[in-house]
mmCIF file of C-alpha atoms and ligand atoms in Angstrom:
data_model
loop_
_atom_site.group_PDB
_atom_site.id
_atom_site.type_symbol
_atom_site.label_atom_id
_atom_site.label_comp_id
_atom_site.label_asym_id
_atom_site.label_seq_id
_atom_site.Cartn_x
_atom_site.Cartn_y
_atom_site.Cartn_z
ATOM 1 C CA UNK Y 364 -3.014 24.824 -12.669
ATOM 2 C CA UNK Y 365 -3.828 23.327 -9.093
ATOM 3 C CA UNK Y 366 -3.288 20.052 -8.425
ATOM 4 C CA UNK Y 367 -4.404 17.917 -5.462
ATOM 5 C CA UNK Y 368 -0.930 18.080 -3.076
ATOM 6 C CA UNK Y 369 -2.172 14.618 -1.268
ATOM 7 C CA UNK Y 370 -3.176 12.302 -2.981
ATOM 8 C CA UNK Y 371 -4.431 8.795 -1.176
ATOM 9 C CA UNK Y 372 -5.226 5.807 -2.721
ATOM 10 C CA UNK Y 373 -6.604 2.878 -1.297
ATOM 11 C CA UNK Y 374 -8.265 -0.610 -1.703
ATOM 12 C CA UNK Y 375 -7.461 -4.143 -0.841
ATOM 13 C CA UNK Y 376 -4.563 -6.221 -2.200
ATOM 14 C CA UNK Y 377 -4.144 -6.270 -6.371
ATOM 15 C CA UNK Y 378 -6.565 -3.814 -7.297
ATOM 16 C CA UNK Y 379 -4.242 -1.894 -9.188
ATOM 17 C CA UNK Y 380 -3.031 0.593 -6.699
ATOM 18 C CA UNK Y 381 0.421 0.374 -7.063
ATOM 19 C CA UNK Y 382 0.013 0.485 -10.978
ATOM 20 C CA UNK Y 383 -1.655 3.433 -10.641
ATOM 21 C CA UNK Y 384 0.264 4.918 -8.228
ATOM 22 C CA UNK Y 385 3.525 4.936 -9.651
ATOM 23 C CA UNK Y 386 2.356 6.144 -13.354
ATOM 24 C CA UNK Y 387 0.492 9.189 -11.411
ATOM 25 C CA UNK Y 388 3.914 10.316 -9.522
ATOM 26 C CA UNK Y 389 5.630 9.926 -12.620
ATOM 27 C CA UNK Y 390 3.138 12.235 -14.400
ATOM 28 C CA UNK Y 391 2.905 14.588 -11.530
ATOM 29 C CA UNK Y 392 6.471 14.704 -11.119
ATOM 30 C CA UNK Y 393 5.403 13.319 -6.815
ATOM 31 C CA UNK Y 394 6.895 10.895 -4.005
ATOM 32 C CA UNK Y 395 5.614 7.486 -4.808
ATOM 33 C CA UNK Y 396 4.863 5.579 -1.227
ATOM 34 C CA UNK Y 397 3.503 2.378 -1.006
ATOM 35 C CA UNK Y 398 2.848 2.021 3.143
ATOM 36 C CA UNK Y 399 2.209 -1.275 2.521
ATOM 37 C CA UNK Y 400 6.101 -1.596 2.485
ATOM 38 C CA UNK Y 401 6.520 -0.566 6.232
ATOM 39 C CA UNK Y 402 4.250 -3.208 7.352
ATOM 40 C CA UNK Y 403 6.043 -5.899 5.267
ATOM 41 C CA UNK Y 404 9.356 -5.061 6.440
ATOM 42 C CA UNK Y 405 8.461 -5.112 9.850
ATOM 43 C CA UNK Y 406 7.074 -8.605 9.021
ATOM 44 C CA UNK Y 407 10.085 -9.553 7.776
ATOM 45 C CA UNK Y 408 12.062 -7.861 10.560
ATOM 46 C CA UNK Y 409 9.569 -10.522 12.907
ATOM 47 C CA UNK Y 410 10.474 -13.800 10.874
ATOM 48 C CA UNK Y 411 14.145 -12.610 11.413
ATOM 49 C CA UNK Y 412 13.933 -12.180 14.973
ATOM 50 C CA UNK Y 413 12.190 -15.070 15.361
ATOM 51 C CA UNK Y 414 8.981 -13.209 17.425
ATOM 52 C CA UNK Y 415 5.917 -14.912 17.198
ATOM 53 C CA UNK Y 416 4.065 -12.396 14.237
ATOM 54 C CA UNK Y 417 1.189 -13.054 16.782
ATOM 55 C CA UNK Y 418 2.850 -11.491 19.525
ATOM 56 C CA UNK Y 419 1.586 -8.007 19.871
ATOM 57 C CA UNK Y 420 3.592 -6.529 22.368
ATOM 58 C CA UNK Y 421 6.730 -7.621 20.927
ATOM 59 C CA UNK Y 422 6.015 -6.759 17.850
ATOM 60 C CA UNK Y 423 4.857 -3.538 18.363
ATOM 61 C CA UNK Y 424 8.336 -3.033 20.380
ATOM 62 C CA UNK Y 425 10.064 -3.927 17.104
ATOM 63 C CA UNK Y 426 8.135 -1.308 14.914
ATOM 64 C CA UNK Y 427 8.373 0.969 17.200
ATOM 65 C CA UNK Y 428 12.392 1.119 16.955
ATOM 66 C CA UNK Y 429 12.451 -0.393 13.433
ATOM 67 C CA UNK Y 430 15.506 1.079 11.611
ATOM 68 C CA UNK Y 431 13.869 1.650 8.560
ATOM 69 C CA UNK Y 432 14.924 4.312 5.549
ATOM 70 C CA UNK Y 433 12.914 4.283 2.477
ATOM 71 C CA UNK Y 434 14.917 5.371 -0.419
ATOM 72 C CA UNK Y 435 14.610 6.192 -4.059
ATOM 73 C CA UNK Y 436 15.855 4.460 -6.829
ATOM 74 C CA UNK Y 437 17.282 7.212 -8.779
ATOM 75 C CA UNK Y 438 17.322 4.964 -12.387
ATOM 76 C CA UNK Y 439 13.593 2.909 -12.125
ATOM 77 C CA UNK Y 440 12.124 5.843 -9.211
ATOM 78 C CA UNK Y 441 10.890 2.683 -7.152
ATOM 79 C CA UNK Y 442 11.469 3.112 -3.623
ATOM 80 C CA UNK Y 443 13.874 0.576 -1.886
ATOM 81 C CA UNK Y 444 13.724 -0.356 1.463
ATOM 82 C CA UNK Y 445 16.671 -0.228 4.171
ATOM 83 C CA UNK Y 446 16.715 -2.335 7.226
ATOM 84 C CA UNK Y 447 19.113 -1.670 9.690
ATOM 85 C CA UNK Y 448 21.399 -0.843 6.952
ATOM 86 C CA UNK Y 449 20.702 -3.738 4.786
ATOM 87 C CA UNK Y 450 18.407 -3.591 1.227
ATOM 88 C CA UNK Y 451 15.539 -6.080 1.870
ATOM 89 C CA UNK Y 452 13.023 -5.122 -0.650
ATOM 90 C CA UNK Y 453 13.071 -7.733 -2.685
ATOM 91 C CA UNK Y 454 12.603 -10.307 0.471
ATOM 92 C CA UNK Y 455 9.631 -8.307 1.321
ATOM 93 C CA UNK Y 456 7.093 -10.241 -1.616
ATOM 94 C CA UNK Y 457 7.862 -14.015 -0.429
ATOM 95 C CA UNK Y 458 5.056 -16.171 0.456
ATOM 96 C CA UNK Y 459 6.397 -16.411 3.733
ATOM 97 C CA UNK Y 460 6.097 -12.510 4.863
ATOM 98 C CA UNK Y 461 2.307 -12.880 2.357
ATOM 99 C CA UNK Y 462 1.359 -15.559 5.006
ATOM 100 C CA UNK Y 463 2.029 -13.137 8.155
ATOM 101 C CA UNK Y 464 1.584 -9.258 7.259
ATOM 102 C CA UNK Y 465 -2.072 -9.363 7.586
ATOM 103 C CA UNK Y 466 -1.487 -10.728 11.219
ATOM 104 C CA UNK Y 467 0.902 -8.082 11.982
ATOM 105 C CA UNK Y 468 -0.896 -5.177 10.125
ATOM 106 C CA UNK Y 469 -3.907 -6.208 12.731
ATOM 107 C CA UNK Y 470 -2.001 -4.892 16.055
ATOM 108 C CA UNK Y 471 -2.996 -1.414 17.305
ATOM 109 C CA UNK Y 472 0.573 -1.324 18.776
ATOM 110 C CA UNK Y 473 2.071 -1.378 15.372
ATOM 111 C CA UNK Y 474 -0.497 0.906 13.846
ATOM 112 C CA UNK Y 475 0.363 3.324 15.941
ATOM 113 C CA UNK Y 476 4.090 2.823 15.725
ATOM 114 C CA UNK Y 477 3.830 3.218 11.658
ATOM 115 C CA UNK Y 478 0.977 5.656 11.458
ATOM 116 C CA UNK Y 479 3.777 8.813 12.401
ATOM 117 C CA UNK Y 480 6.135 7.748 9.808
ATOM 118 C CA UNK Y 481 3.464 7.875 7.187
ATOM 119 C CA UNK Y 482 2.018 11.306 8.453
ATOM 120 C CA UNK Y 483 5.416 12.682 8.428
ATOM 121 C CA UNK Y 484 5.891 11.916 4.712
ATOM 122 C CA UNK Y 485 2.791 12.226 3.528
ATOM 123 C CA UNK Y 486 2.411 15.695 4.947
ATOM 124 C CA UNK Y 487 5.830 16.887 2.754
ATOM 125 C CA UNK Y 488 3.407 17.270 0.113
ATOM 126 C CA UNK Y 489 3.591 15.973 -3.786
ATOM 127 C CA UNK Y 490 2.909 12.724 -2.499
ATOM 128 C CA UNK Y 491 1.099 9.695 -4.474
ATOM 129 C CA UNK Y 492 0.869 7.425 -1.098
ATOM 130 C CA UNK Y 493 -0.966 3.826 -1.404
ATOM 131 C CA UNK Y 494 -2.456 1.655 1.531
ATOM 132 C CA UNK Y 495 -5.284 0.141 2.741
ATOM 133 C CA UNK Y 496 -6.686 3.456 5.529
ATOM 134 C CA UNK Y 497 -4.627 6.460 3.901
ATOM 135 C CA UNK Y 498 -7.747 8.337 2.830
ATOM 136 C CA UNK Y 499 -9.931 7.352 6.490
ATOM 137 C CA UNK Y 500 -7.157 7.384 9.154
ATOM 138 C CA UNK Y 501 -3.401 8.632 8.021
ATOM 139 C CA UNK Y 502 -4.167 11.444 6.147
ATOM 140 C CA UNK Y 503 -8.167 12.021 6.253
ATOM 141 C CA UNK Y 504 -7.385 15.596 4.994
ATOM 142 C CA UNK Y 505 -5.839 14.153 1.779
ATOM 143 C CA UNK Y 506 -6.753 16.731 -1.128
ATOM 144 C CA UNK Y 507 -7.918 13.627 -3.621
ATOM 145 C CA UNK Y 508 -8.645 10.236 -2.300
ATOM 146 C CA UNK Y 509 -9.328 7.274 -4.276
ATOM 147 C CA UNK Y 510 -10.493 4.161 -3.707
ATOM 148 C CA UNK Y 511 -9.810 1.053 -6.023
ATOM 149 C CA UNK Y 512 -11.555 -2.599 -6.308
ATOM 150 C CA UNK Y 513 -11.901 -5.465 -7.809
ATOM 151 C CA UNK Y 514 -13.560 -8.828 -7.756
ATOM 152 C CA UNK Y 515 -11.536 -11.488 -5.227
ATOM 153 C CA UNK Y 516 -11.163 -13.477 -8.621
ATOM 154 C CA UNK Y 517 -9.890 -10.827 -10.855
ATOM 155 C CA UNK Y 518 -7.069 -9.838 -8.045
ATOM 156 C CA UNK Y 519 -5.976 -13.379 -7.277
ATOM 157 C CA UNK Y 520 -5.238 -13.633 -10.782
ATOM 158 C CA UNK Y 521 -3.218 -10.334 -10.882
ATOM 159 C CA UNK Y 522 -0.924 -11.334 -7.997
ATOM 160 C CA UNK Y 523 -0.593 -15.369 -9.189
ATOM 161 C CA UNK Y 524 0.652 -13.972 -12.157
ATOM 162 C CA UNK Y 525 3.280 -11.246 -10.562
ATOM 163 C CA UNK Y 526 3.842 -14.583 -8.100
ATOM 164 C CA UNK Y 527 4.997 -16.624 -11.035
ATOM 165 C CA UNK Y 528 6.652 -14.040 -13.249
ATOM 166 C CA UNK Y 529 8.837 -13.148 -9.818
ATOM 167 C CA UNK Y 530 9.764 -16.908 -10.153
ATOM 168 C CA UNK Y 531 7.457 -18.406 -6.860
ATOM 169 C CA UNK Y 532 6.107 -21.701 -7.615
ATOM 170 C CA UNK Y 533 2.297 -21.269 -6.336
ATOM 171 C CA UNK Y 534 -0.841 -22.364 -7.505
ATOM 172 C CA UNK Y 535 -3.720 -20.323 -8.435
ATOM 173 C CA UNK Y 536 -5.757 -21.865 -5.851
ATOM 174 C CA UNK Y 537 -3.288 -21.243 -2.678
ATOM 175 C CA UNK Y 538 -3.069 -17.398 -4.061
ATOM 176 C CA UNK Y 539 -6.925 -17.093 -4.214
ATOM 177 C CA UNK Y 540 -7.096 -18.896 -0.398
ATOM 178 C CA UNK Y 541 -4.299 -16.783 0.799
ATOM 179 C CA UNK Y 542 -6.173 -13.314 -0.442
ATOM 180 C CA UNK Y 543 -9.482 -14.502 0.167
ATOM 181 C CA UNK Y 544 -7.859 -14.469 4.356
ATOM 182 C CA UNK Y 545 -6.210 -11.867 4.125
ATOM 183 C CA UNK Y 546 -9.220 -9.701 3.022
ATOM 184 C CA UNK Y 547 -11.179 -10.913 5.667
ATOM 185 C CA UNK Y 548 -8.362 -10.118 8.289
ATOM 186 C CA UNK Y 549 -7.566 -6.615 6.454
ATOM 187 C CA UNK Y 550 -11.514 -5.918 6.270
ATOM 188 C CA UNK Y 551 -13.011 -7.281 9.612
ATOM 189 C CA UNK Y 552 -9.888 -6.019 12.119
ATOM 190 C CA UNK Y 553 -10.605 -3.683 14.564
ATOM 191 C CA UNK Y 554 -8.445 -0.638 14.211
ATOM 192 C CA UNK Y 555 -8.407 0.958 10.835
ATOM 193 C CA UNK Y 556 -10.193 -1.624 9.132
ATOM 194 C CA UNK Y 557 -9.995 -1.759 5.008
ATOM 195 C CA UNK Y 558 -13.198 0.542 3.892
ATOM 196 C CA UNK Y 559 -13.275 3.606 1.482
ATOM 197 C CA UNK Y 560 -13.511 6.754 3.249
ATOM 198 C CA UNK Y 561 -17.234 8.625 3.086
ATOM 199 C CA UNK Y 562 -15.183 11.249 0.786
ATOM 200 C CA UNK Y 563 -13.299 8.641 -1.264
ATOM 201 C CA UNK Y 564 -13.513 8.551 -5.641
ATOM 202 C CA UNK Y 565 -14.194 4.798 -6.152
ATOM 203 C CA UNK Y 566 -13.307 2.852 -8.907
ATOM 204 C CA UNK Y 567 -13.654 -1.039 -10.018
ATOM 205 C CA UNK Y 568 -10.911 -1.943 -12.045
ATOM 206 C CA UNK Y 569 -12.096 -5.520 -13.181
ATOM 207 C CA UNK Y 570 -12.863 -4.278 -16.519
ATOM 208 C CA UNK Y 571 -10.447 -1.423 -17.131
ATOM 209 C CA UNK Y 572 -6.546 -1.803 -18.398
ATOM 210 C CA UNK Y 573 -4.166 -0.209 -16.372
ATOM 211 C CA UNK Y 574 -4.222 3.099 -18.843
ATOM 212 C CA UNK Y 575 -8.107 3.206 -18.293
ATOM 213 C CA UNK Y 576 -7.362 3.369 -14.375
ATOM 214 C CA UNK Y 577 -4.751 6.378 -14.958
ATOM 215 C CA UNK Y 578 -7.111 8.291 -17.664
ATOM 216 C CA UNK Y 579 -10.053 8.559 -15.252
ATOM 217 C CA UNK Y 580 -7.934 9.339 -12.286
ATOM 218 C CA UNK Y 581 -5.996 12.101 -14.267
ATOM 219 C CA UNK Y 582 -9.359 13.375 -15.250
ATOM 220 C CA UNK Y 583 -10.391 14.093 -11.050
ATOM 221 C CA UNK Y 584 -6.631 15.273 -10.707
ATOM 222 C CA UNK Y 585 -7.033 17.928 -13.578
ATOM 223 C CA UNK Y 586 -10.849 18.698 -12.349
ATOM 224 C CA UNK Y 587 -9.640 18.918 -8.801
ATOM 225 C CA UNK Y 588 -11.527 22.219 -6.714
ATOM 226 C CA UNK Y 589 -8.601 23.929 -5.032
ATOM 227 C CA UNK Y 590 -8.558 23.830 -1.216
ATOM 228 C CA UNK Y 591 -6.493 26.129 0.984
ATOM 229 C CA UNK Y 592 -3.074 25.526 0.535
ATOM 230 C CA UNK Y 593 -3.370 23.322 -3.236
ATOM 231 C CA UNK Y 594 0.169 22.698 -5.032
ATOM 232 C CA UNK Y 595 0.424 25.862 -7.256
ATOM 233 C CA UNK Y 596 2.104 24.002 -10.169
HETATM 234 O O1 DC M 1954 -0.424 -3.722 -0.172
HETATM 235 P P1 DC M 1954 0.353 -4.860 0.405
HETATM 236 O O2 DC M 1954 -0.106 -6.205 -0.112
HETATM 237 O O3 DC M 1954 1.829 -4.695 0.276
HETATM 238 O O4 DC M 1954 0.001 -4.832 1.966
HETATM 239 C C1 DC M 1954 0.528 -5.770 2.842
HETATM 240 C C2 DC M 1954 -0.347 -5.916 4.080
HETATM 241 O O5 DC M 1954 -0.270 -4.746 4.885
HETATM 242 C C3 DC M 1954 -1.826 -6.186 3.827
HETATM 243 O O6 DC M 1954 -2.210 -7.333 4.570
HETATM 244 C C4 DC M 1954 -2.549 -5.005 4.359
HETATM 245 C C5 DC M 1954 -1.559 -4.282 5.229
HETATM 246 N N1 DC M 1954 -1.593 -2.845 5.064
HETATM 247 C C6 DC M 1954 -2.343 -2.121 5.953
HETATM 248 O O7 DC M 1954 -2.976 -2.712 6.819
HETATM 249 N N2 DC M 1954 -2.361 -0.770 5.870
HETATM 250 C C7 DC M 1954 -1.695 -0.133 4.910
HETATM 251 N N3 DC M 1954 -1.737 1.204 4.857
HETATM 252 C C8 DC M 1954 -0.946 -0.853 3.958
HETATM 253 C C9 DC M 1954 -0.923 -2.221 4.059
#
């Protein structure tokens, strides 16, 4: 059988992507590669330096020779991130890097700087890679592209609760502000702004359980029309 080689998934914060995401590679036996990791650690790698997040030039000079290794966790397959030789993914959720990677995400300059990183791994192939302008700008020529949403409500209750099970002390309110700014900056920014590409399967996920999510997608993997150059599998 022939399945999709790319696969890009996209949609704004908590609509399930990374759910998905992971239980596809798993099924698929693909990379998992959630993008929005390279523009959290290069947040983080901001905060540390002490650069003003709204400084783009500087900030674009950090991504640009950001010391970054992704690597896979070979017991739980999550990918871990390496900064300058240091594991920081689990300072990469904090409220403090929430408050600032939609500020940083909106620089060209750092666009640019991450956009070749992604390419490079996305274009190995057997790749299940997550963002917010995979399908329309990174890899356009993705062989399945999918597009998740969900109601501003629904999603601020998905990441309150990951908030409080991962031990911050937030209130529903402040999550629902927080995400209701950082859609508008992720949607209304001018390079690369969050929208489903004209190609893109779309999917709300307000009413569907996780497993829902994975049946349909598995469905447009399995029904997927060969291109060119489709993973013989
Ligand atoms: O998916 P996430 O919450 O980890 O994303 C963090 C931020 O990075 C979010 O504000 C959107 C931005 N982002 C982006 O602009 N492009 C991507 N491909 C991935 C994330």
């Amino acid at each position: 059988m022939t399945y999709p080689r790319i696969i890009a998934i996209d949609g704004p914060a908590a609509s399930g992507k990374t759910t998905l995401a992971r239980r596809l590679a798993q099924a698929l036996g693909y990379t998992f590669f959630d993008t929005g990791m390279l523009y959290r650690v290069t947040t983080l790698a901001a905060l540390q330096a002490g650069i003003d997040p709204h400084d783009e030039e500087q900030v674009s000079e950090l991504a640009r020779r950001l010391q970054v290794e992704l690597r896979t966790d070979p017991r739980t397959a999550a990918t871990r991130i390496w900064l300058a030789g240091q594991d920081v993914t689990d300072r990469l959720y904090t409220p403090e890097v929430d408050a600032w990677v939609s500020v940083v995400a909106a620089h060209p300059g750092v666009r640019q700087a991450l956009k070749a990183v992604q390419r490079r791994l996305a274009l190995q192939g057997r790749i299940v890679i997550v963002g917010r302008d995979i399908g329309t700008v990174i890899v356009p020529e993705a062989d399945l592209k999918i597009y998740l949403d969900a109601s501003l409500e629904t999603r601020a209750r998905r990441r309150y609760e990951e908030a409080r099970a991962r031990g911050f002390d937030v209130t529903f309110e402040q999550v629902l502000e927080d995400m209701r700014r950082r859609d508008r900056l992720d949607a209304s920014r001018d390079v690369a702004p969050l929208r489903p590409a004209e190609d893109a399967r779309i999917l709300y996920t307000d009413n569907l359980d996780p497993d829902a999510v994975f049946q349909q997608v598995m469905a447009w993997v399995r029904e997927y029309d060969p291109q060119p150059g489709g993973a013989q599998r």
